[in-house]
C-alpha cells in the first residue's frame, strides 16, 4: 500500500513528491522524497500527520450551545453536565459517541483518548455487563474508523472525604480495588483499541487510592488525571492534604512518564518542577478552558522545563484540532504580549506526535508510526498563501478534504468514507437523548 502526497510536512520540513510506503498493519515503513505517483497509489495534495485528541468527554457534546444563557462558572456548567449524564444508556451513548467521533474524524482528529467515567446505572448499580458503556464507546469508534484509547476512570468521592453526590453515583465503583477488577475485565476484552486509565481528580480520589492505582495498574497503561483546572480544586487539596494536587500525585507515586495531567492551569513553580522531573506530560484543552473560564495555563514554562504538551477537545464545545493549536499559541500571546511563543514545529508536534503519545500510541509523519494523515486544502479563502508548516495556524475544520487512518481514506469533504454525514448522526443522537 502506498500514499503519494504532492507536499508533506515531515519533521517540520516541507517535502515535495512524497511517497509513503505502508505495510498491511497500516504502519509507515518508508518515506521517499522526489517520488512519482504510481497507478495504485492513494493520491493526496498537502498532507500533515493526523491529529491526536488527547482528552475528550464525548457526552459533553450534548451541552454545546445550551449553557451560555445564564452566565455562571465551571460549577454551574457542571450541573448541566450531570443532567445529561443521568439520561445516558449504553445504547444512546453509543449513538452519541459514534456521531461525536465522526465529527472528530472529518475535522482531522485521527485518534482520541476518551476520558470515560459514566460506568453504571443512575443509582450506581452495575449493568449485567459492568463495562457496557466502555463496550459501547469501543463499538462507536470502530464504526467510524477513529483510533480509540479508552481511559477508564476511577471516581470515588465528590470532594476530599465526602461521598459521591446522588448525580455522581453512576461514576463510582465503591473502592479502588473494585474499579481495578473491572478495569482488568475491560482490558481483557479489548481487541481493536487501547485501554488506558484515569484518576478523575484529587477531588474524586484520595491519596491512598491514588497510591493503590500507581502501584497496581499495569506499567504499560497510560494514566491521565485532571489537575488544577480551577483554583477551588487547589484550595480543596490544600485544605484537606496541605499540598497542591500535583504534590499529592507526586507523593503517591503517580507521577511518571506514563502520566498525563489534563488542564494544569493553576500550577506553582514547585508543581512545574515536579512534573518535569517525573517525565509526566500535560494535556491542554484551549477551547474548553476558554469556554469554562478556567484561565490560561503555563504552557511555555512547562515546555521550557522539558514537559511534553498535547492538545484535547475535552467538552467538545468545539471539535476542531486547528482551533486548539491556535488556542494554545493565542493564550500564550495574551499572557506574554509576545508572538511566536511556540514555533510552528512545536505546535505541530503538540497536535500530532505528543497527542498520540498521550494516548499510548506512536504518532507523526515518520517511519514506524501509523499511517494516519490529514489532507488540507491549501487554496481556500483561509489558507491560500500560507506556508505548509503554518497551515495549522490558519486552517479550520472546513479546510480538511481527506482523512487517512492506517493508510486508508476514512473521511472526505466532511463525510465519512461510507457517505454518512456527522451532522445527521449528531441530530438523530441528540434528539434521542433529549
PDB file of C-alpha atoms in Angstrom, residues 51-272:
ATOM      1  CA  UNK A  51      -4.122  14.912  14.907  1.00  0.00           C
ATOM      2  CA  UNK A  52      -4.135  13.152  18.287  1.00  0.00           C
ATOM      3  CA  UNK A  53      -7.028  14.234  20.524  1.00  0.00           C
ATOM      4  CA  UNK A  54      -5.533  13.617  23.981  1.00  0.00           C
ATOM      5  CA  UNK A  55      -8.620  14.423  26.064  1.00  0.00           C
ATOM      6  CA  UNK A  56     -12.324  14.003  25.307  1.00  0.00           C
ATOM      7  CA  UNK A  57     -15.615  13.534  27.146  1.00  0.00           C
ATOM      8  CA  UNK A  58     -17.856  12.547  24.237  1.00  0.00           C
ATOM      9  CA  UNK A  59     -21.168  13.008  26.029  1.00  0.00           C
ATOM     10  CA  UNK A  60     -20.371  16.651  26.859  1.00  0.00           C
ATOM     11  CA  UNK A  61     -21.059  17.366  23.176  1.00  0.00           C
ATOM     12  CA  UNK A  62     -24.756  17.369  24.097  1.00  0.00           C
ATOM     13  CA  UNK A  63     -24.200  20.631  26.004  1.00  0.00           C
ATOM     14  CA  UNK A  64     -22.911  22.609  23.024  1.00  0.00           C
ATOM     15  CA  UNK A  65     -24.851  25.808  22.554  1.00  0.00           C
ATOM     16  CA  UNK A  66     -27.080  25.167  25.593  1.00  0.00           C
ATOM     17  CA  UNK A  67     -25.133  26.548  28.575  1.00  0.00           C
ATOM     18  CA  UNK A  68     -24.491  30.177  27.671  1.00  0.00           C
ATOM     19  CA  UNK A  69     -27.784  31.839  28.567  1.00  0.00           C
ATOM     20  CA  UNK A  70     -27.347  32.215  32.329  1.00  0.00           C
ATOM     21  CA  UNK A  71     -23.665  33.037  32.697  1.00  0.00           C
ATOM     22  CA  UNK A  72     -22.199  31.272  35.677  1.00  0.00           C
ATOM     23  CA  UNK A  73     -18.936  29.419  36.003  1.00  0.00           C
ATOM     24  CA  UNK A  74     -17.464  25.930  35.765  1.00  0.00           C
ATOM     25  CA  UNK A  75     -19.512  24.744  38.720  1.00  0.00           C
ATOM     26  CA  UNK A  76     -22.774  25.970  37.173  1.00  0.00           C
ATOM     27  CA  UNK A  77     -21.862  24.251  33.911  1.00  0.00           C
ATOM     28  CA  UNK A  78     -21.193  21.041  35.857  1.00  0.00           C
ATOM     29  CA  UNK A  79     -24.820  20.883  36.993  1.00  0.00           C
ATOM     30  CA  UNK A  80     -25.949  20.791  33.354  1.00  0.00           C
ATOM     31  CA  UNK A  81     -23.383  18.083  32.627  1.00  0.00           C
ATOM     32  CA  UNK A  82     -24.749  15.882  35.418  1.00  0.00           C
ATOM     33  CA  UNK A  83     -28.256  16.200  33.997  1.00  0.00           C
ATOM     34  CA  UNK A  84     -27.080  14.900  30.616  1.00  0.00           C
ATOM     35  CA  UNK A  85     -25.050  12.092  32.198  1.00  0.00           C
ATOM     36  CA  UNK A  86     -28.146  10.940  34.099  1.00  0.00           C
ATOM     37  CA  UNK A  87     -30.037  10.346  30.825  1.00  0.00           C
ATOM     38  CA  UNK A  88     -27.437   8.176  29.134  1.00  0.00           C
ATOM     39  CA  UNK A  89     -27.914   4.489  28.433  1.00  0.00           C
ATOM     40  CA  UNK A  90     -25.289   2.296  26.777  1.00  0.00           C
ATOM     41  CA  UNK A  91     -27.352   2.307  23.568  1.00  0.00           C
ATOM     42  CA  UNK A  92     -27.945   6.061  23.468  1.00  0.00           C
ATOM     43  CA  UNK A  93     -24.324   6.749  24.370  1.00  0.00           C
ATOM     44  CA  UNK A  94     -23.117   4.504  21.557  1.00  0.00           C
ATOM     45  CA  UNK A  95     -25.104   6.521  19.041  1.00  0.00           C
ATOM     46  CA  UNK A  96     -23.978   9.846  20.521  1.00  0.00           C
ATOM     47  CA  UNK A  97     -20.329   8.763  20.663  1.00  0.00           C
ATOM     48  CA  UNK A  98     -20.494   7.460  17.098  1.00  0.00           C
ATOM     49  CA  UNK A  99     -21.679  10.892  15.983  1.00  0.00           C
ATOM     50  CA  UNK A 100     -19.070  12.760  18.039  1.00  0.00           C
ATOM     51  CA  UNK A 101     -16.250  10.504  16.849  1.00  0.00           C
ATOM     52  CA  UNK A 102     -17.446  11.018  13.277  1.00  0.00           C
ATOM     53  CA  UNK A 103     -17.333  14.776  13.788  1.00  0.00           C
ATOM     54  CA  UNK A 104     -13.806  14.453  15.163  1.00  0.00           C
ATOM     55  CA  UNK A 105     -12.636  12.342  12.251  1.00  0.00           C
ATOM     56  CA  UNK A 106     -13.839  14.649   9.492  1.00  0.00           C
ATOM     57  CA  UNK A 107     -12.167  17.640  11.206  1.00  0.00           C
ATOM     58  CA  UNK A 108      -8.758  15.947  11.294  1.00  0.00           C
ATOM     59  CA  UNK A 109      -8.627  14.215  14.677  1.00  0.00           C
ATOM     60  CA  UNK A 110      -7.462  10.704  13.761  1.00  0.00           C
ATOM     61  CA  UNK A 111      -7.171   9.353  17.313  1.00  0.00           C
ATOM     62  CA  UNK A 112      -8.973  10.111  20.561  1.00  0.00           C
ATOM     63  CA  UNK A 113      -8.210   9.459  24.228  1.00  0.00           C
ATOM     64  CA  UNK A 114     -11.671   9.191  25.775  1.00  0.00           C
ATOM     65  CA  UNK A 115     -11.696  10.061  29.500  1.00  0.00           C
ATOM     66  CA  UNK A 116     -14.566   7.740  30.411  1.00  0.00           C
ATOM     67  CA  UNK A 117     -16.334   7.882  33.774  1.00  0.00           C
ATOM     68  CA  UNK A 118     -20.015   7.014  33.177  1.00  0.00           C
ATOM     69  CA  UNK A 119     -19.972   3.347  34.166  1.00  0.00           C
ATOM     70  CA  UNK A 120     -23.181   2.170  35.853  1.00  0.00           C
ATOM     71  CA  UNK A 121     -26.922   2.693  36.124  1.00  0.00           C
ATOM     72  CA  UNK A 122     -28.118   6.009  37.599  1.00  0.00           C
ATOM     73  CA  UNK A 123     -28.423   4.531  41.106  1.00  0.00           C
ATOM     74  CA  UNK A 124     -24.888   3.156  40.923  1.00  0.00           C
ATOM     75  CA  UNK A 125     -25.913  -0.460  40.285  1.00  0.00           C
ATOM     76  CA  UNK A 126     -23.722  -2.135  37.643  1.00  0.00           C
ATOM     77  CA  UNK A 127     -25.264  -3.314  34.408  1.00  0.00           C
ATOM     78  CA  UNK A 128     -25.182  -7.051  33.719  1.00  0.00           C
ATOM     79  CA  UNK A 129     -22.091  -6.222  31.696  1.00  0.00           C
ATOM     80  CA  UNK A 130     -20.237  -3.922  34.106  1.00  0.00           C
ATOM     81  CA  UNK A 131     -18.389  -2.415  31.125  1.00  0.00           C
ATOM     82  CA  UNK A 132     -21.454  -1.868  28.965  1.00  0.00           C
ATOM     83  CA  UNK A 133     -20.620   1.806  28.439  1.00  0.00           C
ATOM     84  CA  UNK A 134     -16.980   1.090  27.620  1.00  0.00           C
ATOM     85  CA  UNK A 135     -18.029  -1.514  25.065  1.00  0.00           C
ATOM     86  CA  UNK A 136     -20.452   0.990  23.531  1.00  0.00           C
ATOM     87  CA  UNK A 137     -17.675   3.565  23.125  1.00  0.00           C
ATOM     88  CA  UNK A 138     -15.421   0.950  21.510  1.00  0.00           C
ATOM     89  CA  UNK A 139     -18.119  -0.011  19.008  1.00  0.00           C
ATOM     90  CA  UNK A 140     -18.719   3.657  18.200  1.00  0.00           C
ATOM     91  CA  UNK A 141     -15.038   4.238  17.433  1.00  0.00           C
ATOM     92  CA  UNK A 142     -14.802   1.124  15.270  1.00  0.00           C
ATOM     93  CA  UNK A 143     -17.909   2.158  13.374  1.00  0.00           C
ATOM     94  CA  UNK A 144     -16.387   5.410  12.148  1.00  0.00           C
ATOM     95  CA  UNK A 145     -12.709   4.377  11.926  1.00  0.00           C
ATOM     96  CA  UNK A 146     -11.048   6.621  14.525  1.00  0.00           C
ATOM     97  CA  UNK A 147      -8.312   5.238  16.775  1.00  0.00           C
ATOM     98  CA  UNK A 148      -9.524   4.983  20.374  1.00  0.00           C
ATOM     99  CA  UNK A 149      -7.669   4.903  23.659  1.00  0.00           C
ATOM    100  CA  UNK A 150     -10.312   4.297  26.324  1.00  0.00           C
ATOM    101  CA  UNK A 151      -9.239   5.845  29.621  1.00  0.00           C
ATOM    102  CA  UNK A 152     -11.440   4.070  32.139  1.00  0.00           C
ATOM    103  CA  UNK A 153     -11.742   6.430  35.097  1.00  0.00           C
ATOM    104  CA  UNK A 154     -11.658   5.950  38.864  1.00  0.00           C
ATOM    105  CA  UNK A 155     -14.171   8.234  40.622  1.00  0.00           C
ATOM    106  CA  UNK A 156     -14.901   7.651  44.344  1.00  0.00           C
ATOM    107  CA  UNK A 157     -15.673  10.923  46.154  1.00  0.00           C
ATOM    108  CA  UNK A 158     -17.413  14.234  45.450  1.00  0.00           C
ATOM    109  CA  UNK A 159     -14.750  16.177  47.365  1.00  0.00           C
ATOM    110  CA  UNK A 160     -11.947  15.140  49.722  1.00  0.00           C
ATOM    111  CA  UNK A 161     -13.518  12.938  52.379  1.00  0.00           C
ATOM    112  CA  UNK A 162     -17.059  13.348  51.024  1.00  0.00           C
ATOM    113  CA  UNK A 163     -19.243  10.607  49.465  1.00  0.00           C
ATOM    114  CA  UNK A 164     -20.434  10.793  45.886  1.00  0.00           C
ATOM    115  CA  UNK A 165     -23.418  13.031  45.241  1.00  0.00           C
ATOM    116  CA  UNK A 166     -26.583  11.362  44.020  1.00  0.00           C
ATOM    117  CA  UNK A 167     -25.896  12.599  40.478  1.00  0.00           C
ATOM    118  CA  UNK A 168     -22.383  11.063  40.614  1.00  0.00           C
ATOM    119  CA  UNK A 169     -23.344   7.570  41.765  1.00  0.00           C
ATOM    120  CA  UNK A 170     -23.138   6.006  38.325  1.00  0.00           C
ATOM    121  CA  UNK A 171     -19.494   7.135  38.087  1.00  0.00           C
ATOM    122  CA  UNK A 172     -18.217   5.174  41.092  1.00  0.00           C
ATOM    123  CA  UNK A 173     -17.149   1.576  41.776  1.00  0.00           C
ATOM    124  CA  UNK A 174     -17.079   1.868  45.566  1.00  0.00           C
ATOM    125  CA  UNK A 175     -13.379   1.120  46.024  1.00  0.00           C
ATOM    126  CA  UNK A 176     -10.197   1.397  44.022  1.00  0.00           C
ATOM    127  CA  UNK A 177      -9.828  -2.394  44.123  1.00  0.00           C
ATOM    128  CA  UNK A 178     -13.300  -2.909  42.646  1.00  0.00           C
ATOM    129  CA  UNK A 179     -12.522  -0.391  39.914  1.00  0.00           C
ATOM    130  CA  UNK A 180      -9.259  -2.167  39.108  1.00  0.00           C
ATOM    131  CA  UNK A 181     -11.044  -5.531  38.833  1.00  0.00           C
ATOM    132  CA  UNK A 182     -13.480  -4.013  36.346  1.00  0.00           C
ATOM    133  CA  UNK A 183     -10.574  -2.315  34.533  1.00  0.00           C
ATOM    134  CA  UNK A 184      -8.857  -5.690  34.019  1.00  0.00           C
ATOM    135  CA  UNK A 185     -12.083  -7.161  32.614  1.00  0.00           C
ATOM    136  CA  UNK A 186     -12.261  -4.273  30.176  1.00  0.00           C
ATOM    137  CA  UNK A 187      -8.610  -4.643  29.173  1.00  0.00           C
ATOM    138  CA  UNK A 188      -9.015  -8.375  28.569  1.00  0.00           C
ATOM    139  CA  UNK A 189     -11.943  -7.761  26.218  1.00  0.00           C
ATOM    140  CA  UNK A 190     -10.200  -5.074  24.132  1.00  0.00           C
ATOM    141  CA  UNK A 191      -9.262  -6.171  20.630  1.00  0.00           C
ATOM    142  CA  UNK A 192      -9.218  -3.130  18.339  1.00  0.00           C
ATOM    143  CA  UNK A 193      -8.388  -0.271  20.688  1.00  0.00           C
ATOM    144  CA  UNK A 194      -6.033   0.698  23.512  1.00  0.00           C
ATOM    145  CA  UNK A 195      -7.065   0.623  27.170  1.00  0.00           C
ATOM    146  CA  UNK A 196      -5.633   3.226  29.499  1.00  0.00           C
ATOM    147  CA  UNK A 197      -6.751   4.545  32.859  1.00  0.00           C
ATOM    148  CA  UNK A 198      -7.602   7.791  34.580  1.00  0.00           C
ATOM    149  CA  UNK A 199      -7.877   9.157  38.087  1.00  0.00           C
ATOM    150  CA  UNK A 200     -10.648  11.692  37.759  1.00  0.00           C
ATOM    151  CA  UNK A 201      -9.083  14.282  40.068  1.00  0.00           C
ATOM    152  CA  UNK A 202      -7.800  14.900  43.576  1.00  0.00           C
ATOM    153  CA  UNK A 203     -11.370  15.829  44.469  1.00  0.00           C
ATOM    154  CA  UNK A 204     -12.593  12.414  43.384  1.00  0.00           C
ATOM    155  CA  UNK A 205      -9.804  10.079  44.565  1.00  0.00           C
ATOM    156  CA  UNK A 206      -7.995  10.146  47.921  1.00  0.00           C
ATOM    157  CA  UNK A 207      -4.166   9.892  48.185  1.00  0.00           C
ATOM    158  CA  UNK A 208      -4.190   6.269  49.430  1.00  0.00           C
ATOM    159  CA  UNK A 209      -6.343   5.220  46.479  1.00  0.00           C
ATOM    160  CA  UNK A 210      -4.097   7.138  44.087  1.00  0.00           C
ATOM    161  CA  UNK A 211      -1.131   5.230  45.505  1.00  0.00           C
ATOM    162  CA  UNK A 212      -3.035   1.963  45.010  1.00  0.00           C
ATOM    163  CA  UNK A 213      -3.584   2.767  41.337  1.00  0.00           C
ATOM    164  CA  UNK A 214       0.050   3.784  40.847  1.00  0.00           C
ATOM    165  CA  UNK A 215       1.215   0.500  42.358  1.00  0.00           C
ATOM    166  CA  UNK A 216      -1.224  -1.947  40.783  1.00  0.00           C
ATOM    167  CA  UNK A 217      -2.093  -0.537  37.347  1.00  0.00           C
ATOM    168  CA  UNK A 218      -0.045  -2.324  34.663  1.00  0.00           C
ATOM    169  CA  UNK A 219       3.035  -0.283  33.792  1.00  0.00           C
ATOM    170  CA  UNK A 220       2.229  -0.070  30.081  1.00  0.00           C
ATOM    171  CA  UNK A 221      -1.154   1.618  30.611  1.00  0.00           C
ATOM    172  CA  UNK A 222      -1.229   5.411  30.164  1.00  0.00           C
ATOM    173  CA  UNK A 223      -2.626   7.199  33.223  1.00  0.00           C
ATOM    174  CA  UNK A 224      -4.437  10.538  32.966  1.00  0.00           C
ATOM    175  CA  UNK A 225      -5.598  12.911  35.731  1.00  0.00           C
ATOM    176  CA  UNK A 226      -7.496  16.205  35.788  1.00  0.00           C
ATOM    177  CA  UNK A 227      -5.199  18.579  37.698  1.00  0.00           C
ATOM    178  CA  UNK A 228      -5.648  22.169  38.917  1.00  0.00           C
ATOM    179  CA  UNK A 229      -8.284  23.136  36.370  1.00  0.00           C
ATOM    180  CA  UNK A 230      -9.902  25.516  38.858  1.00  0.00           C
ATOM    181  CA  UNK A 231      -8.455  27.478  41.821  1.00  0.00           C
ATOM    182  CA  UNK A 232     -11.153  25.896  44.010  1.00  0.00           C
ATOM    183  CA  UNK A 233      -9.619  22.482  43.345  1.00  0.00           C
ATOM    184  CA  UNK A 234      -6.253  23.690  44.634  1.00  0.00           C
ATOM    185  CA  UNK A 235      -7.928  25.225  47.679  1.00  0.00           C
ATOM    186  CA  UNK A 236      -9.714  21.957  48.488  1.00  0.00           C
ATOM    187  CA  UNK A 237      -6.486  19.994  48.125  1.00  0.00           C
ATOM    188  CA  UNK A 238      -4.527  22.369  50.348  1.00  0.00           C
ATOM    189  CA  UNK A 239      -7.276  22.313  52.985  1.00  0.00           C
ATOM    190  CA  UNK A 240      -7.556  18.519  53.007  1.00  0.00           C
ATOM    191  CA  UNK A 241      -3.952  17.454  52.447  1.00  0.00           C
ATOM    192  CA  UNK A 242      -1.758  20.526  52.909  1.00  0.00           C
ATOM    193  CA  UNK A 243      -0.422  20.029  49.390  1.00  0.00           C
ATOM    194  CA  UNK A 244      -1.319  21.006  45.827  1.00  0.00           C
ATOM    195  CA  UNK A 245      -2.892  18.340  43.597  1.00  0.00           C
ATOM    196  CA  UNK A 246       0.415  17.859  41.768  1.00  0.00           C
ATOM    197  CA  UNK A 247       2.231  17.353  45.060  1.00  0.00           C
ATOM    198  CA  UNK A 248      -0.398  14.826  46.176  1.00  0.00           C
ATOM    199  CA  UNK A 249       0.157  12.854  42.967  1.00  0.00           C
ATOM    200  CA  UNK A 250       3.929  13.007  43.378  1.00  0.00           C
ATOM    201  CA  UNK A 251       3.819  11.806  46.996  1.00  0.00           C
ATOM    202  CA  UNK A 252       1.501   8.951  45.995  1.00  0.00           C
ATOM    203  CA  UNK A 253       3.940   7.753  43.323  1.00  0.00           C
ATOM    204  CA  UNK A 254       1.556   8.636  40.496  1.00  0.00           C
ATOM    205  CA  UNK A 255       3.824  10.997  38.555  1.00  0.00           C
ATOM    206  CA  UNK A 256       5.862   9.148  35.952  1.00  0.00           C
ATOM    207  CA  UNK A 257       6.473   9.164  32.178  1.00  0.00           C
ATOM    208  CA  UNK A 258       3.159   7.351  31.637  1.00  0.00           C
ATOM    209  CA  UNK A 259       1.211  10.103  33.463  1.00  0.00           C
ATOM    210  CA  UNK A 260      -0.605  12.893  31.636  1.00  0.00           C
ATOM    211  CA  UNK A 261      -2.027  15.813  33.606  1.00  0.00           C
ATOM    212  CA  UNK A 262      -5.063  17.411  31.995  1.00  0.00           C
ATOM    213  CA  UNK A 263      -5.502  21.210  32.089  1.00  0.00           C
ATOM    214  CA  UNK A 264      -2.758  22.001  34.660  1.00  0.00           C
ATOM    215  CA  UNK A 265      -3.998  25.577  34.541  1.00  0.00           C
ATOM    216  CA  UNK A 266      -3.151  26.779  38.047  1.00  0.00           C
ATOM    217  CA  UNK A 267       0.296  25.401  38.863  1.00  0.00           C
ATOM    218  CA  UNK A 268       3.014  26.604  41.211  1.00  0.00           C
ATOM    219  CA  UNK A 269       6.700  26.705  40.281  1.00  0.00           C
ATOM    220  CA  UNK A 270       7.178  23.675  42.528  1.00  0.00           C
ATOM    221  CA  UNK A 271       4.434  21.842  40.630  1.00  0.00           C
ATOM    222  CA  UNK A 272       6.140  22.528  37.303  1.00  0.00           C
TER     223      UNK A 272
END
